[in-house]
mmCIF file of C-alpha atoms in Angstrom:
data_model
loop_
_atom_site.group_PDB
_atom_site.id
_atom_site.type_symbol
_atom_site.label_atom_id
_atom_site.label_comp_id
_atom_site.label_asym_id
_atom_site.label_seq_id
_atom_site.Cartn_x
_atom_site.Cartn_y
_atom_site.Cartn_z
ATOM 1 C CA UNK A 24 -45.157 162.888 -186.720
ATOM 2 C CA UNK A 25 -45.897 166.790 -187.345
ATOM 3 C CA UNK A 26 -49.550 166.217 -188.055
ATOM 4 C CA UNK A 27 -49.649 163.776 -184.252
ATOM 5 C CA UNK A 28 -48.361 166.680 -182.230
ATOM 6 C CA UNK A 29 -50.415 169.363 -184.397
ATOM 7 C CA UNK A 30 -53.513 166.995 -182.753
ATOM 8 C CA UNK A 31 -52.803 166.234 -179.960
ATOM 9 C CA UNK A 32 -52.128 170.380 -179.346
ATOM 10 C CA UNK A 33 -55.773 171.185 -180.976
ATOM 11 C CA UNK A 34 -57.272 168.618 -178.834
ATOM 12 C CA UNK A 35 -56.746 170.925 -176.276
ATOM 13 C CA UNK A 36 -59.318 173.167 -177.512
ATOM 14 C CA UNK A 37 -61.410 171.636 -180.479
ATOM 15 C CA UNK A 38 -63.577 174.490 -180.696
ATOM 16 C CA UNK A 39 -61.736 176.519 -183.290
ATOM 17 C CA UNK A 40 -60.693 173.511 -185.534
ATOM 18 C CA UNK A 41 -63.228 172.354 -188.383
ATOM 19 C CA UNK A 42 -63.680 168.825 -188.605
ATOM 20 C CA UNK A 43 -62.713 169.109 -192.120
ATOM 21 C CA UNK A 44 -59.304 169.975 -190.900
ATOM 22 C CA UNK A 45 -59.367 167.412 -188.068
ATOM 23 C CA UNK A 46 -60.214 164.837 -190.337
ATOM 24 C CA UNK A 47 -57.838 165.710 -192.925
ATOM 25 C CA UNK A 48 -55.078 165.397 -189.936
ATOM 26 C CA UNK A 49 -56.120 162.240 -188.986
ATOM 27 C CA UNK A 50 -56.311 160.633 -192.706
ATOM 28 C CA UNK A 51 -52.662 161.743 -192.638
ATOM 29 C CA UNK A 52 -51.471 159.838 -189.962
ATOM 30 C CA UNK A 53 -49.048 156.936 -190.110
ATOM 31 C CA UNK A 54 -50.877 154.174 -188.380
ATOM 32 C CA UNK A 55 -49.199 151.002 -189.247
ATOM 33 C CA UNK A 56 -51.886 148.071 -188.020
ATOM 34 C CA UNK A 57 -55.302 148.224 -186.869
ATOM 35 C CA UNK A 58 -56.355 145.304 -184.370
ATOM 36 C CA UNK A 59 -59.874 143.680 -185.507
ATOM 37 C CA UNK A 60 -62.089 141.155 -183.821
ATOM 38 C CA UNK A 61 -65.110 139.706 -183.712
ATOM 39 C CA UNK A 62 -68.278 140.217 -181.115
ATOM 40 C CA UNK A 63 -69.540 136.670 -181.562
ATOM 41 C CA UNK A 64 -73.580 136.690 -182.118
ATOM 42 C CA UNK A 65 -75.927 135.838 -179.346
ATOM 43 C CA UNK A 66 -73.576 138.792 -177.178
ATOM 44 C CA UNK A 67 -75.965 140.969 -175.031
ATOM 45 C CA UNK A 68 -75.568 144.773 -175.671
ATOM 46 C CA UNK A 69 -77.362 147.072 -172.954
ATOM 47 C CA UNK A 70 -77.625 150.592 -172.335
ATOM 48 C CA UNK A 71 -78.478 152.419 -169.774
ATOM 49 C CA UNK A 72 -80.133 156.282 -169.295
ATOM 50 C CA UNK A 73 -80.927 158.543 -166.704
ATOM 51 C CA UNK A 74 -84.660 158.697 -166.779
ATOM 52 C CA UNK A 75 -85.559 161.773 -164.657
ATOM 53 C CA UNK A 76 -87.292 160.224 -161.857
ATOM 54 C CA UNK A 77 -89.634 158.171 -163.959
ATOM 55 C CA UNK A 78 -88.410 154.867 -165.808
ATOM 56 C CA UNK A 79 -89.134 155.134 -169.261
ATOM 57 C CA UNK A 80 -91.349 152.326 -171.015
ATOM 58 C CA UNK A 81 -90.708 152.447 -174.598
ATOM 59 C CA UNK A 82 -87.684 150.732 -176.554
ATOM 60 C CA UNK A 83 -87.139 153.856 -178.488
ATOM 61 C CA UNK A 84 -86.932 156.293 -175.546
ATOM 62 C CA UNK A 85 -83.642 154.122 -174.409
ATOM 63 C CA UNK A 86 -82.457 153.451 -178.323
ATOM 64 C CA UNK A 87 -80.453 155.343 -179.880
ATOM 65 C CA UNK A 88 -80.964 159.183 -181.314
ATOM 66 C CA UNK A 89 -82.264 158.892 -184.403
ATOM 67 C CA UNK A 90 -81.535 162.861 -185.707
ATOM 68 C CA UNK A 91 -78.561 163.437 -183.605
ATOM 69 C CA UNK A 92 -78.013 167.301 -183.817
ATOM 70 C CA UNK A 93 -74.440 167.410 -182.017
ATOM 71 C CA UNK A 94 -71.246 165.755 -182.246
ATOM 72 C CA UNK A 95 -71.121 162.397 -180.194
ATOM 73 C CA UNK A 96 -68.328 160.143 -179.362
ATOM 74 C CA UNK A 97 -68.260 158.420 -182.350
ATOM 75 C CA UNK A 98 -70.887 160.361 -184.692
ATOM 76 C CA UNK A 99 -71.218 163.789 -186.187
ATOM 77 C CA UNK A 100 -74.459 166.044 -186.372
ATOM 78 C CA UNK A 101 -77.502 163.867 -188.578
ATOM 79 C CA UNK A 102 -75.628 160.648 -188.326
ATOM 80 C CA UNK A 103 -77.166 157.954 -185.809
ATOM 81 C CA UNK A 104 -75.119 155.838 -183.693
ATOM 82 C CA UNK A 105 -75.878 153.273 -181.578
ATOM 83 C CA UNK A 106 -73.748 153.280 -178.521
ATOM 84 C CA UNK A 107 -73.851 150.384 -176.114
ATOM 85 C CA UNK A 108 -71.894 148.337 -173.911
ATOM 86 C CA UNK A 109 -70.732 144.271 -174.200
ATOM 87 C CA UNK A 110 -70.234 142.187 -171.337
ATOM 88 C CA UNK A 111 -66.066 141.884 -170.706
ATOM 89 C CA UNK A 112 -64.343 139.012 -169.425
ATOM 90 C CA UNK A 113 -65.269 138.602 -165.668
ATOM 91 C CA UNK A 114 -68.241 141.160 -165.415
ATOM 92 C CA UNK A 115 -72.068 139.692 -164.534
ATOM 93 C CA UNK A 116 -73.526 141.562 -167.467
ATOM 94 C CA UNK A 117 -73.017 144.440 -169.351
ATOM 95 C CA UNK A 118 -74.519 146.736 -167.524
ATOM 96 C CA UNK A 119 -71.669 146.608 -165.203
ATOM 97 C CA UNK A 120 -70.152 148.544 -167.762
ATOM 98 C CA UNK A 121 -72.546 151.079 -167.972
ATOM 99 C CA UNK A 122 -72.773 151.258 -164.352
ATOM 100 C CA UNK A 123 -68.718 152.391 -164.121
ATOM 101 C CA UNK A 124 -69.042 154.641 -166.862
ATOM 102 C CA UNK A 125 -71.523 156.480 -165.518
ATOM 103 C CA UNK A 126 -70.120 156.427 -162.202
ATOM 104 C CA UNK A 127 -67.169 157.734 -163.916
ATOM 105 C CA UNK A 128 -69.050 160.805 -165.649
ATOM 106 C CA UNK A 129 -71.032 161.518 -161.972
ATOM 107 C CA UNK A 130 -67.603 161.428 -160.365
ATOM 108 C CA UNK A 131 -66.543 164.241 -162.459
ATOM 109 C CA UNK A 132 -69.470 166.728 -161.916
ATOM 110 C CA UNK A 133 -70.009 168.898 -158.644
ATOM 111 C CA UNK A 134 -72.676 167.317 -156.648
ATOM 112 C CA UNK A 135 -74.505 171.062 -156.825
ATOM 113 C CA UNK A 136 -74.985 169.747 -160.544
ATOM 114 C CA UNK A 137 -76.335 166.571 -159.913
ATOM 115 C CA UNK A 138 -80.401 166.297 -159.411
ATOM 116 C CA UNK A 139 -80.789 163.792 -156.899
ATOM 117 C CA UNK A 140 -82.037 161.307 -156.320
ATOM 118 C CA UNK A 141 -81.125 159.234 -159.510
ATOM 119 C CA UNK A 142 -83.363 156.856 -161.689
ATOM 120 C CA UNK A 143 -81.788 154.963 -164.739
ATOM 121 C CA UNK A 144 -83.626 152.845 -167.001
ATOM 122 C CA UNK A 145 -81.997 150.074 -168.681
ATOM 123 C CA UNK A 146 -82.527 147.776 -172.079
ATOM 124 C CA UNK A 147 -80.649 144.748 -173.530
ATOM 125 C CA UNK A 148 -80.159 143.672 -177.581
ATOM 126 C CA UNK A 149 -78.751 140.431 -178.588
ATOM 127 C CA UNK A 150 -76.501 140.232 -181.524
ATOM 128 C CA UNK A 151 -77.870 138.389 -184.467
ATOM 129 C CA UNK A 152 -74.776 137.445 -185.829
ATOM 130 C CA UNK A 153 -71.228 138.003 -186.057
ATOM 131 C CA UNK A 154 -70.099 141.807 -185.714
ATOM 132 C CA UNK A 155 -66.580 142.636 -187.238
ATOM 133 C CA UNK A 156 -65.024 145.185 -184.692
ATOM 134 C CA UNK A 157 -61.902 147.702 -184.154
ATOM 135 C CA UNK A 158 -61.094 147.707 -180.636
ATOM 136 C CA UNK A 159 -59.359 150.932 -178.987
ATOM 137 C CA UNK A 160 -58.086 149.746 -175.549
ATOM 138 C CA UNK A 161 -55.491 151.534 -174.441
ATOM 139 C CA UNK A 162 -56.779 154.138 -172.257
ATOM 140 C CA UNK A 163 -54.394 154.943 -169.316
ATOM 141 C CA UNK A 164 -57.110 155.324 -166.740
ATOM 142 C CA UNK A 165 -58.991 151.832 -167.527
ATOM 143 C CA UNK A 166 -55.158 150.302 -168.007
ATOM 144 C CA UNK A 167 -54.802 150.537 -164.049
ATOM 145 C CA UNK A 168 -58.265 149.919 -162.837
ATOM 146 C CA UNK A 169 -58.690 146.417 -164.726
ATOM 147 C CA UNK A 170 -56.769 143.410 -166.613
ATOM 148 C CA UNK A 171 -60.224 142.796 -168.691
ATOM 149 C CA UNK A 172 -58.913 143.283 -172.378
ATOM 150 C CA UNK A 173 -54.832 143.021 -171.223
ATOM 151 C CA UNK A 174 -55.035 139.758 -173.976
ATOM 152 C CA UNK A 175 -56.375 141.775 -176.290
ATOM 153 C CA UNK A 176 -53.510 144.559 -175.650
ATOM 154 C CA UNK A 177 -50.806 142.713 -175.518
ATOM 155 C CA UNK A 178 -51.587 140.806 -179.017
ATOM 156 C CA UNK A 179 -51.730 144.349 -180.433
ATOM 157 C CA UNK A 180 -48.334 144.936 -179.034
ATOM 158 C CA UNK A 181 -46.962 142.081 -180.114
ATOM 159 C CA UNK A 182 -47.670 142.033 -183.459
ATOM 160 C CA UNK A 183 -44.732 142.855 -186.269
ATOM 161 C CA UNK A 184 -46.690 145.387 -188.154
ATOM 162 C CA UNK A 185 -46.970 147.749 -184.657
ATOM 163 C CA UNK A 186 -44.580 150.814 -184.452
ATOM 164 C CA UNK A 187 -43.950 152.512 -181.829
ATOM 165 C CA UNK A 188 -45.417 155.792 -183.116
ATOM 166 C CA UNK A 189 -48.606 153.910 -184.357
ATOM 167 C CA UNK A 190 -48.703 152.936 -180.567
ATOM 168 C CA UNK A 191 -48.901 156.289 -179.086
ATOM 169 C CA UNK A 192 -51.311 157.389 -181.740
ATOM 170 C CA UNK A 193 -53.912 154.997 -180.596
ATOM 171 C CA UNK A 194 -53.505 155.540 -177.178
ATOM 172 C CA UNK A 195 -53.632 159.442 -177.721
ATOM 173 C CA UNK A 196 -57.257 158.700 -179.739
ATOM 174 C CA UNK A 197 -58.102 155.993 -177.046
ATOM 175 C CA UNK A 198 -57.946 158.910 -174.227
ATOM 176 C CA UNK A 199 -59.259 160.891 -176.365
ATOM 177 C CA UNK A 200 -62.525 158.739 -176.441
ATOM 178 C CA UNK A 201 -62.848 157.791 -172.819
ATOM 179 C CA UNK A 202 -62.579 161.181 -171.516
ATOM 180 C CA UNK A 203 -65.180 162.399 -169.298
ATOM 181 C CA UNK A 204 -64.882 166.290 -168.864
ATOM 182 C CA UNK A 205 -66.808 167.522 -171.843
ATOM 183 C CA UNK A 206 -67.873 171.273 -171.814
ATOM 184 C CA UNK A 207 -69.374 171.057 -175.487
ATOM 185 C CA UNK A 208 -70.239 169.118 -178.457
ATOM 186 C CA UNK A 209 -67.151 170.451 -180.398
ATOM 187 C CA UNK A 210 -64.779 168.167 -177.615
ATOM 188 C CA UNK A 211 -66.287 165.074 -179.545
ATOM 189 C CA UNK A 212 -65.241 166.398 -182.842
ATOM 190 C CA UNK A 213 -61.609 164.503 -183.115
ATOM 191 C CA UNK A 214 -63.202 161.514 -181.900
ATOM 192 C CA UNK A 215 -65.908 161.482 -184.306
ATOM 193 C CA UNK A 216 -63.759 162.479 -187.292
ATOM 194 C CA UNK A 217 -61.584 159.193 -186.548
ATOM 195 C CA UNK A 218 -65.019 157.160 -186.235
ATOM 196 C CA UNK A 219 -65.919 158.546 -189.629
ATOM 197 C CA UNK A 220 -62.563 157.203 -191.083
ATOM 198 C CA UNK A 221 -62.674 153.600 -189.275
ATOM 199 C CA UNK A 222 -66.369 153.327 -190.448
ATOM 200 C CA UNK A 223 -65.332 154.550 -194.484
ATOM 201 C CA UNK A 224 -61.837 154.856 -195.151
ATOM 202 C CA UNK A 225 -59.730 152.391 -193.278
ATOM 203 C CA UNK A 226 -61.782 148.939 -193.265
ATOM 204 C CA UNK A 227 -65.684 149.409 -194.757
ATOM 205 C CA UNK A 228 -66.697 146.117 -193.589
ATOM 206 C CA UNK A 229 -65.593 147.456 -189.927
ATOM 207 C CA UNK A 230 -68.949 149.278 -188.951
ATOM 208 C CA UNK A 231 -68.412 149.095 -185.538
ATOM 209 C CA UNK A 232 -65.935 149.758 -183.228
ATOM 210 C CA UNK A 233 -65.219 148.783 -179.735
ATOM 211 C CA UNK A 234 -63.677 151.640 -177.211
ATOM 212 C CA UNK A 235 -62.551 150.416 -173.755
ATOM 213 C CA UNK A 236 -64.053 152.910 -171.690
#
């Protein structure tokens, strides 16, 4: 419980806390249960990227960054991660999620900081085999806006291994993943560290995880 309170405090300003210390605090959290599910073969994953008035024409321009220099939502520096969106229940296609995320990002910025008109380029990738996945679906804002993943959330809450503290920790982490008010790459340290923890220590076969944005 003490480590969780420390994490909540340092999350307000991550610049002055080392990545290693954040990772250690996360390792010591008492998370009693992490839900898993498979994204089925054939699912389309989409990406959308602002293309600065001129559409991109190469896959490499809209695919993952092979050499990230800074922390990202789920990666540390020099750790390539493919970020994309899947089609949720009731959506026409996976671009719905991309558009929703970009609307949230744009909505958080002053109009004088946005370079209008905006142009976007999108792409689709098809999953070739089932992907074992860890979902993080507790974001407060999106719970109020959509019921798309309520069944997953209900299954998690009904599991006998879930404790009240574990639920609070997962909710806190989901809100960290979903925040749009990012002022520095350091703001991603906490989620990057938890992503590493999932991929390398909690369950090595779960190389992907799903975030409800």
